[in-house]
PDB file of C-alpha atoms in Angstrom:
ATOM      1  CA  UNK R 155      10.500  18.106   1.248  1.00  0.00           C
ATOM      2  CA  UNK R 156      11.475  15.084  -0.852  1.00  0.00           C
ATOM      3  CA  UNK R 157       9.232  12.057  -0.749  1.00  0.00           C
ATOM      4  CA  UNK R 158      10.216   8.409  -0.610  1.00  0.00           C
ATOM      5  CA  UNK R 159      12.760   7.688  -3.327  1.00  0.00           C
ATOM      6  CA  UNK R 160      13.043   4.306  -5.004  1.00  0.00           C
ATOM      7  CA  UNK R 161      15.348   3.022  -7.687  1.00  0.00           C
ATOM      8  CA  UNK R 162      15.352   1.661 -10.224  1.00  0.00           C
ATOM      9  CA  UNK R 163      11.828   2.474 -11.418  1.00  0.00           C
ATOM     10  CA  UNK R 164      11.841  -0.468 -13.825  1.00  0.00           C
ATOM     11  CA  UNK R 165      13.889  -3.643 -14.005  1.00  0.00           C
ATOM     12  CA  UNK R 166      13.777  -6.498 -16.497  1.00  0.00           C
ATOM     13  CA  UNK R 167      15.786  -9.624 -15.736  1.00  0.00           C
ATOM     14  CA  UNK R 168      15.867 -13.270 -16.703  1.00  0.00           C
ATOM     15  CA  UNK R 169      14.780 -15.903 -14.236  1.00  0.00           C
ATOM     16  CA  UNK R 170      17.425 -17.168 -11.835  1.00  0.00           C
ATOM     17  CA  UNK R 171      19.215 -13.803 -11.933  1.00  0.00           C
ATOM     18  CA  UNK R 172      19.630 -11.702  -8.783  1.00  0.00           C
ATOM     19  CA  UNK R 173      18.026  -8.267  -8.428  1.00  0.00           C
ATOM     20  CA  UNK R 174      18.135  -5.509  -5.841  1.00  0.00           C
ATOM     21  CA  UNK R 175      15.871  -2.566  -5.101  1.00  0.00           C
ATOM     22  CA  UNK R 176      16.832   0.534  -3.160  1.00  0.00           C
ATOM     23  CA  UNK R 177      14.703   2.842  -1.032  1.00  0.00           C
ATOM     24  CA  UNK R 178      15.468   6.135   0.680  1.00  0.00           C
ATOM     25  CA  UNK R 179      12.694   7.105   3.106  1.00  0.00           C
ATOM     26  CA  UNK R 180      11.567  10.581   4.040  1.00  0.00           C
ATOM     27  CA  UNK R 181      14.104  12.238   6.326  1.00  0.00           C
ATOM     28  CA  UNK R 182      13.326  11.595   9.976  1.00  0.00           C
ATOM     29  CA  UNK R 183      11.054   8.632   9.322  1.00  0.00           C
ATOM     30  CA  UNK R 184      12.175   5.811  11.570  1.00  0.00           C
ATOM     31  CA  UNK R 185       9.788   3.168  10.248  1.00  0.00           C
ATOM     32  CA  UNK R 186      10.297   1.690   6.791  1.00  0.00           C
ATOM     33  CA  UNK R 187       8.112  -0.814   4.969  1.00  0.00           C
ATOM     34  CA  UNK R 188       8.533  -2.950   1.858  1.00  0.00           C
ATOM     35  CA  UNK R 189       5.313  -4.012   0.119  1.00  0.00           C
ATOM     36  CA  UNK R 190       4.695  -6.311  -2.838  1.00  0.00           C
ATOM     37  CA  UNK R 191       1.916  -5.377  -5.248  1.00  0.00           C
ATOM     38  CA  UNK R 192       0.806  -7.961  -7.787  1.00  0.00           C
ATOM     39  CA  UNK R 193      -1.171  -6.862 -10.815  1.00  0.00           C
ATOM     40  CA  UNK R 194      -4.782  -6.126  -9.920  1.00  0.00           C
ATOM     41  CA  UNK R 195      -4.172  -6.476  -6.192  1.00  0.00           C
ATOM     42  CA  UNK R 196      -3.525  -4.249  -3.220  1.00  0.00           C
ATOM     43  CA  UNK R 197      -0.051  -4.033  -1.684  1.00  0.00           C
ATOM     44  CA  UNK R 198       0.998  -6.752   0.768  1.00  0.00           C
ATOM     45  CA  UNK R 199       3.573  -6.156   3.481  1.00  0.00           C
ATOM     46  CA  UNK R 200       6.878  -8.011   3.128  1.00  0.00           C
ATOM     47  CA  UNK R 201       8.904  -6.485   5.959  1.00  0.00           C
ATOM     48  CA  UNK R 202       8.806  -3.606   8.438  1.00  0.00           C
ATOM     49  CA  UNK R 203      11.843  -1.919   9.996  1.00  0.00           C
ATOM     50  CA  UNK R 204      12.071   0.164  13.142  1.00  0.00           C
ATOM     51  CA  UNK R 205      15.323   2.017  12.608  1.00  0.00           C
ATOM     52  CA  UNK R 206      17.734  -0.786  11.608  1.00  0.00           C
ATOM     53  CA  UNK R 207      15.743  -3.616  13.225  1.00  0.00           C
ATOM     54  CA  UNK R 208      13.421  -5.835  11.190  1.00  0.00           C
ATOM     55  CA  UNK R 209      10.454  -6.135  13.570  1.00  0.00           C
ATOM     56  CA  UNK R 210       7.997  -7.892  11.227  1.00  0.00           C
ATOM     57  CA  UNK R 211       9.351 -10.072   8.431  1.00  0.00           C
ATOM     58  CA  UNK R 212       6.792 -12.848   8.713  1.00  0.00           C
ATOM     59  CA  UNK R 213       5.620 -12.379   5.101  1.00  0.00           C
ATOM     60  CA  UNK R 214       9.106 -12.259   3.572  1.00  0.00           C
ATOM     61  CA  UNK R 215       9.976 -15.458   1.609  1.00  0.00           C
ATOM     62  CA  UNK R 216      13.312 -15.924   3.266  1.00  0.00           C
ATOM     63  CA  UNK R 217      14.554 -18.642   0.945  1.00  0.00           C
ATOM     64  CA  UNK R 218      15.110 -16.114  -1.834  1.00  0.00           C
ATOM     65  CA  UNK R 219      14.332 -12.666  -0.418  1.00  0.00           C
ATOM     66  CA  UNK R 220      16.519 -10.630   1.902  1.00  0.00           C
ATOM     67  CA  UNK R 221      16.484  -7.054   3.118  1.00  0.00           C
ATOM     68  CA  UNK R 222      18.723  -4.762   5.074  1.00  0.00           C
ATOM     69  CA  UNK R 223      18.666  -1.308   6.601  1.00  0.00           C
ATOM     70  CA  UNK R 224      22.144  -1.114   8.029  1.00  0.00           C
ATOM     71  CA  UNK R 225      22.262   2.485   9.266  1.00  0.00           C
ATOM     72  CA  UNK R 226      18.558   2.879   9.917  1.00  0.00           C
ATOM     73  CA  UNK R 227      18.048   5.142   6.927  1.00  0.00           C
ATOM     74  CA  UNK R 228      17.969   3.716   3.398  1.00  0.00           C
ATOM     75  CA  UNK R 229      17.150   0.090   2.694  1.00  0.00           C
ATOM     76  CA  UNK R 230      17.805  -2.580   0.075  1.00  0.00           C
ATOM     77  CA  UNK R 231      15.540  -5.480  -0.856  1.00  0.00           C
ATOM     78  CA  UNK R 232      17.151  -8.353  -2.738  1.00  0.00           C
ATOM     79  CA  UNK R 233      15.842 -11.387  -4.592  1.00  0.00           C
ATOM     80  CA  UNK R 234      18.186 -14.230  -5.439  1.00  0.00           C
ATOM     81  CA  UNK R 235      17.402 -16.094  -7.581  1.00  0.00           C
ATOM     82  CA  UNK R 236      14.392 -14.410  -9.176  1.00  0.00           C
ATOM     83  CA  UNK R 237      11.469 -16.523 -10.386  1.00  0.00           C
ATOM     84  CA  UNK R 238       8.782 -15.758 -12.975  1.00  0.00           C
ATOM     85  CA  UNK R 239       6.221 -15.271 -10.222  1.00  0.00           C
ATOM     86  CA  UNK R 240       8.250 -12.451  -8.705  1.00  0.00           C
ATOM     87  CA  UNK R 241       7.130 -10.105 -11.476  1.00  0.00           C
ATOM     88  CA  UNK R 242       5.316  -7.344  -9.607  1.00  0.00           C
ATOM     89  CA  UNK R 243       5.691  -3.815  -8.254  1.00  0.00           C
ATOM     90  CA  UNK R 244       7.810  -3.468  -5.118  1.00  0.00           C
ATOM     91  CA  UNK R 245       6.749  -0.490  -3.042  1.00  0.00           C
ATOM     92  CA  UNK R 246       8.640   1.163  -0.228  1.00  0.00           C
ATOM     93  CA  UNK R 247       6.891   3.303   2.383  1.00  0.00           C
ATOM     94  CA  UNK R 248       7.973   5.186   5.470  1.00  0.00           C
ATOM     95  CA  UNK R 249       6.368   6.732   8.529  1.00  0.00           C
ATOM     96  CA  UNK R 250       7.578   8.719  11.505  1.00  0.00           C
ATOM     97  CA  UNK R 251       6.453   5.962  13.882  1.00  0.00           C
ATOM     98  CA  UNK R 252       4.746   2.537  13.400  1.00  0.00           C
ATOM     99  CA  UNK R 253       1.136   3.749  13.534  1.00  0.00           C
ATOM    100  CA  UNK R 254       1.784   6.980  11.699  1.00  0.00           C
ATOM    101  CA  UNK R 255       0.736   7.886   8.184  1.00  0.00           C
ATOM    102  CA  UNK R 256       2.644   5.864   5.634  1.00  0.00           C
ATOM    103  CA  UNK R 257       4.048   7.681   2.610  1.00  0.00           C
ATOM    104  CA  UNK R 258       4.707   5.501  -0.400  1.00  0.00           C
ATOM    105  CA  UNK R 259       7.373   5.739  -3.054  1.00  0.00           C
ATOM    106  CA  UNK R 260       6.576   5.251  -6.752  1.00  0.00           C
ATOM    107  CA  UNK R 261       7.676   1.625  -6.680  1.00  0.00           C
ATOM    108  CA  UNK R 262       9.973  -0.556  -8.766  1.00  0.00           C
ATOM    109  CA  UNK R 263       8.261  -2.560 -11.483  1.00  0.00           C
ATOM    110  CA  UNK R 264      10.050  -5.902 -11.868  1.00  0.00           C
ATOM    111  CA  UNK R 265       9.604  -8.115 -14.908  1.00  0.00           C
ATOM    112  CA  UNK R 266      11.155 -11.577 -14.797  1.00  0.00           C
ATOM    113  CA  UNK R 267      11.457 -13.283 -18.196  1.00  0.00           C
TER     114      UNK R 267
ATOM    115  CA  UNK S  36      -1.713 -13.037   2.277  1.00  0.00           C
ATOM    116  CA  UNK S  37      -4.946 -11.658   3.682  1.00  0.00           C
ATOM    117  CA  UNK S  38      -6.730  -9.006   1.668  1.00  0.00           C
ATOM    118  CA  UNK S  39      -9.890  -7.150   2.554  1.00  0.00           C
ATOM    119  CA  UNK S  40     -13.050  -7.637   0.487  1.00  0.00           C
ATOM    120  CA  UNK S  41     -13.526  -4.474  -1.550  1.00  0.00           C
ATOM    121  CA  UNK S  42     -16.371  -3.794  -3.956  1.00  0.00           C
ATOM    122  CA  UNK S  43     -17.100  -3.048  -6.643  1.00  0.00           C
ATOM    123  CA  UNK S  44     -14.012  -4.137  -8.553  1.00  0.00           C
ATOM    124  CA  UNK S  45     -14.572  -1.428 -11.164  1.00  0.00           C
ATOM    125  CA  UNK S  46     -16.936   1.433 -11.920  1.00  0.00           C
ATOM    126  CA  UNK S  47     -17.645   3.385 -15.083  1.00  0.00           C
ATOM    127  CA  UNK S  48     -19.492   6.626 -14.408  1.00  0.00           C
ATOM    128  CA  UNK S  49     -20.315   9.947 -16.014  1.00  0.00           C
ATOM    129  CA  UNK S  50     -18.729  13.153 -14.794  1.00  0.00           C
ATOM    130  CA  UNK S  51     -20.874  14.690 -12.085  1.00  0.00           C
ATOM    131  CA  UNK S  52     -22.206  11.401 -10.719  1.00  0.00           C
ATOM    132  CA  UNK S  53     -21.682  10.241  -7.166  1.00  0.00           C
ATOM    133  CA  UNK S  54     -19.657   7.108  -6.407  1.00  0.00           C
ATOM    134  CA  UNK S  55     -19.768   4.687  -3.503  1.00  0.00           C
ATOM    135  CA  UNK S  56     -17.435   1.810  -2.678  1.00  0.00           C
ATOM    136  CA  UNK S  57     -17.071  -0.345   0.407  1.00  0.00           C
ATOM    137  CA  UNK S  58     -14.770  -2.697   2.183  1.00  0.00           C
ATOM    138  CA  UNK S  59     -15.370  -5.542   4.616  1.00  0.00           C
ATOM    139  CA  UNK S  60     -13.131  -7.689   6.761  1.00  0.00           C
ATOM    140  CA  UNK S  61     -13.463 -10.793   8.914  1.00  0.00           C
ATOM    141  CA  UNK S  62     -11.111  -9.134  11.418  1.00  0.00           C
ATOM    142  CA  UNK S  63     -11.420  -6.009  13.536  1.00  0.00           C
ATOM    143  CA  UNK S  64      -9.167  -3.061  12.763  1.00  0.00           C
ATOM    144  CA  UNK S  65      -8.343  -0.041  14.903  1.00  0.00           C
ATOM    145  CA  UNK S  66      -7.924   2.262  11.917  1.00  0.00           C
ATOM    146  CA  UNK S  67      -9.452   2.295   8.450  1.00  0.00           C
ATOM    147  CA  UNK S  68      -7.823   4.200   5.610  1.00  0.00           C
ATOM    148  CA  UNK S  69      -8.629   4.976   2.006  1.00  0.00           C
ATOM    149  CA  UNK S  70      -5.892   5.445  -0.607  1.00  0.00           C
ATOM    150  CA  UNK S  71      -5.825   6.426  -4.273  1.00  0.00           C
ATOM    151  CA  UNK S  72      -3.212   5.088  -6.667  1.00  0.00           C
ATOM    152  CA  UNK S  73      -2.467   6.624 -10.052  1.00  0.00           C
ATOM    153  CA  UNK S  74      -0.633   4.659 -12.772  1.00  0.00           C
ATOM    154  CA  UNK S  75       3.078   4.339 -12.065  1.00  0.00           C
ATOM    155  CA  UNK S  76       2.772   5.842  -8.605  1.00  0.00           C
ATOM    156  CA  UNK S  77       2.440   4.630  -5.060  1.00  0.00           C
ATOM    157  CA  UNK S  78      -0.806   4.909  -3.089  1.00  0.00           C
ATOM    158  CA  UNK S  79      -1.634   8.312  -1.600  1.00  0.00           C
ATOM    159  CA  UNK S  80      -3.686   8.644   1.584  1.00  0.00           C
ATOM    160  CA  UNK S  81      -7.114  10.255   1.114  1.00  0.00           C
ATOM    161  CA  UNK S  82      -8.875   9.754   4.439  1.00  0.00           C
ATOM    162  CA  UNK S  83      -8.028   8.100   7.772  1.00  0.00           C
ATOM    163  CA  UNK S  84     -10.668   6.924  10.268  1.00  0.00           C
ATOM    164  CA  UNK S  85      -9.742   6.200  13.874  1.00  0.00           C
ATOM    165  CA  UNK S  86     -12.972   5.535  15.732  1.00  0.00           C
ATOM    166  CA  UNK S  87     -15.893   3.146  15.186  1.00  0.00           C
ATOM    167  CA  UNK S  88     -18.854   5.049  13.769  1.00  0.00           C
ATOM    168  CA  UNK S  89     -16.684   7.984  12.702  1.00  0.00           C
ATOM    169  CA  UNK S  90     -17.784   9.868   9.597  1.00  0.00           C
ATOM    170  CA  UNK S  91     -15.073  12.010   8.016  1.00  0.00           C
ATOM    171  CA  UNK S  92     -15.032  14.276   4.972  1.00  0.00           C
ATOM    172  CA  UNK S  93     -12.217  15.592   2.819  1.00  0.00           C
ATOM    173  CA  UNK S  94     -13.614  17.872   0.153  1.00  0.00           C
ATOM    174  CA  UNK S  95     -15.865  15.781  -2.078  1.00  0.00           C
ATOM    175  CA  UNK S  96     -14.847  12.588  -0.289  1.00  0.00           C
ATOM    176  CA  UNK S  97     -16.717  11.138   2.683  1.00  0.00           C
ATOM    177  CA  UNK S  98     -15.784   7.944   4.507  1.00  0.00           C
ATOM    178  CA  UNK S  99     -17.186   6.069   7.480  1.00  0.00           C
ATOM    179  CA  UNK S 100     -15.698   3.608   9.960  1.00  0.00           C
ATOM    180  CA  UNK S 101     -18.255   0.858  10.565  1.00  0.00           C
ATOM    181  CA  UNK S 102     -19.681   0.310  14.039  1.00  0.00           C
ATOM    182  CA  UNK S 103     -18.487  -3.298  14.073  1.00  0.00           C
ATOM    183  CA  UNK S 104     -14.954  -2.109  13.134  1.00  0.00           C
ATOM    184  CA  UNK S 105     -15.044  -4.654  10.307  1.00  0.00           C
ATOM    185  CA  UNK S 106     -16.131  -2.405   7.456  1.00  0.00           C
ATOM    186  CA  UNK S 107     -15.848   1.002   5.875  1.00  0.00           C
ATOM    187  CA  UNK S 108     -17.231   2.891   2.899  1.00  0.00           C
ATOM    188  CA  UNK S 109     -16.031   5.756   0.736  1.00  0.00           C
ATOM    189  CA  UNK S 110     -18.270   8.140  -1.181  1.00  0.00           C
ATOM    190  CA  UNK S 111     -17.135  10.569  -3.856  1.00  0.00           C
ATOM    191  CA  UNK S 112     -19.627  13.261  -4.787  1.00  0.00           C
ATOM    192  CA  UNK S 113     -19.862  15.096  -8.096  1.00  0.00           C
ATOM    193  CA  UNK S 114     -17.062  13.115  -9.743  1.00  0.00           C
ATOM    194  CA  UNK S 115     -14.594  14.850 -12.062  1.00  0.00           C
ATOM    195  CA  UNK S 116     -12.165  13.383 -14.627  1.00  0.00           C
ATOM    196  CA  UNK S 117      -9.184  13.622 -12.268  1.00  0.00           C
ATOM    197  CA  UNK S 118     -10.928  11.201  -9.881  1.00  0.00           C
ATOM    198  CA  UNK S 119      -9.881   8.432 -12.269  1.00  0.00           C
ATOM    199  CA  UNK S 120      -7.621   5.898 -10.601  1.00  0.00           C
ATOM    200  CA  UNK S 121      -7.592   2.893  -8.314  1.00  0.00           C
ATOM    201  CA  UNK S 122      -9.013   3.299  -4.821  1.00  0.00           C
ATOM    202  CA  UNK S 123      -7.870   1.014  -2.013  1.00  0.00           C
ATOM    203  CA  UNK S 124      -9.203   0.528   1.455  1.00  0.00           C
ATOM    204  CA  UNK S 125      -6.774  -0.551   4.167  1.00  0.00           C
ATOM    205  CA  UNK S 126      -7.100  -1.671   7.755  1.00  0.00           C
ATOM    206  CA  UNK S 127      -4.479  -1.102  10.403  1.00  0.00           C
ATOM    207  CA  UNK S 128      -4.030  -2.748  13.795  1.00  0.00           C
ATOM    208  CA  UNK S 129      -3.236  -0.842  16.952  1.00  0.00           C
ATOM    209  CA  UNK S 130      -0.160  -0.860  19.127  1.00  0.00           C
ATOM    210  CA  UNK S 131       0.945  -3.898  21.088  1.00  0.00           C
ATOM    211  CA  UNK S 132       2.181  -6.454  18.599  1.00  0.00           C
ATOM    212  CA  UNK S 133       4.640  -7.065  15.804  1.00  0.00           C
ATOM    213  CA  UNK S 134       1.892  -6.236  13.297  1.00  0.00           C
ATOM    214  CA  UNK S 135       1.512  -2.681  14.653  1.00  0.00           C
ATOM    215  CA  UNK S 136       1.414  -0.310  11.709  1.00  0.00           C
ATOM    216  CA  UNK S 137       0.937  -3.056   9.139  1.00  0.00           C
ATOM    217  CA  UNK S 138      -1.598  -2.130   6.476  1.00  0.00           C
ATOM    218  CA  UNK S 139      -3.891  -4.825   5.085  1.00  0.00           C
ATOM    219  CA  UNK S 140      -5.288  -3.673   1.748  1.00  0.00           C
ATOM    220  CA  UNK S 141      -8.379  -4.472  -0.289  1.00  0.00           C
ATOM    221  CA  UNK S 142      -8.110  -5.552  -3.921  1.00  0.00           C
ATOM    222  CA  UNK S 143      -8.953  -2.073  -5.175  1.00  0.00           C
ATOM    223  CA  UNK S 144     -11.765  -0.372  -7.104  1.00  0.00           C
ATOM    224  CA  UNK S 145     -10.886   0.898 -10.571  1.00  0.00           C
ATOM    225  CA  UNK S 146     -12.765   4.129 -11.235  1.00  0.00           C
ATOM    226  CA  UNK S 147     -13.299   5.472 -14.752  1.00  0.00           C
ATOM    227  CA  UNK S 148     -15.000   8.832 -15.227  1.00  0.00           C
ATOM    228  CA  UNK S 149     -16.374   9.734 -18.660  1.00  0.00           C
ATOM    229  CA  UNK S 150     -16.447  13.484 -19.399  1.00  0.00           C
TER     230      UNK S 150
END
């Protein structure tokens, strides 16, 4: 069974440019999470989806970050415009239900120059 | 955002030695979990603890859920080179709120094992 798929794996952009990350969760997993992992830190939740509904986006900086999961399957996280401080790894995870085991993808490493 | 207090930050040990790391929180969690992250990969679940006082083993790994529900420890016995990586603790709240399922992570313990 395929795990959580994320693309791209690496992205280098200049500040003020837009960037988007894509995640395809494990088949049948209704809950999808986006986490931000800064260097030397543990992941921090940005947003959680139950099917296509964002049920916890309290940690998402809404002035520049947006996310969508239109059909309740794959999801896109966007930053516009990117800032230097956005350089980090963006992890996607999925679980069958909210309290279930979360399976993480390999992440997208973003570098903003 | 909130992060759990995990210690030590790093450990350098010889192959065959035992390792212990712990995690504390100012908040109560319903579930404690321990993850391992290899370079360029996402965290992988090692052990999940669901009940205060619970002691659980997974091969050479043993973890305990503190009685106060505010702490947990992980022990690795007879370390081997493939144990190298970053270990994270995480706390998870129970059902009943928008934060259900949210994982709050520690800062990680970097483990280096010398052959």
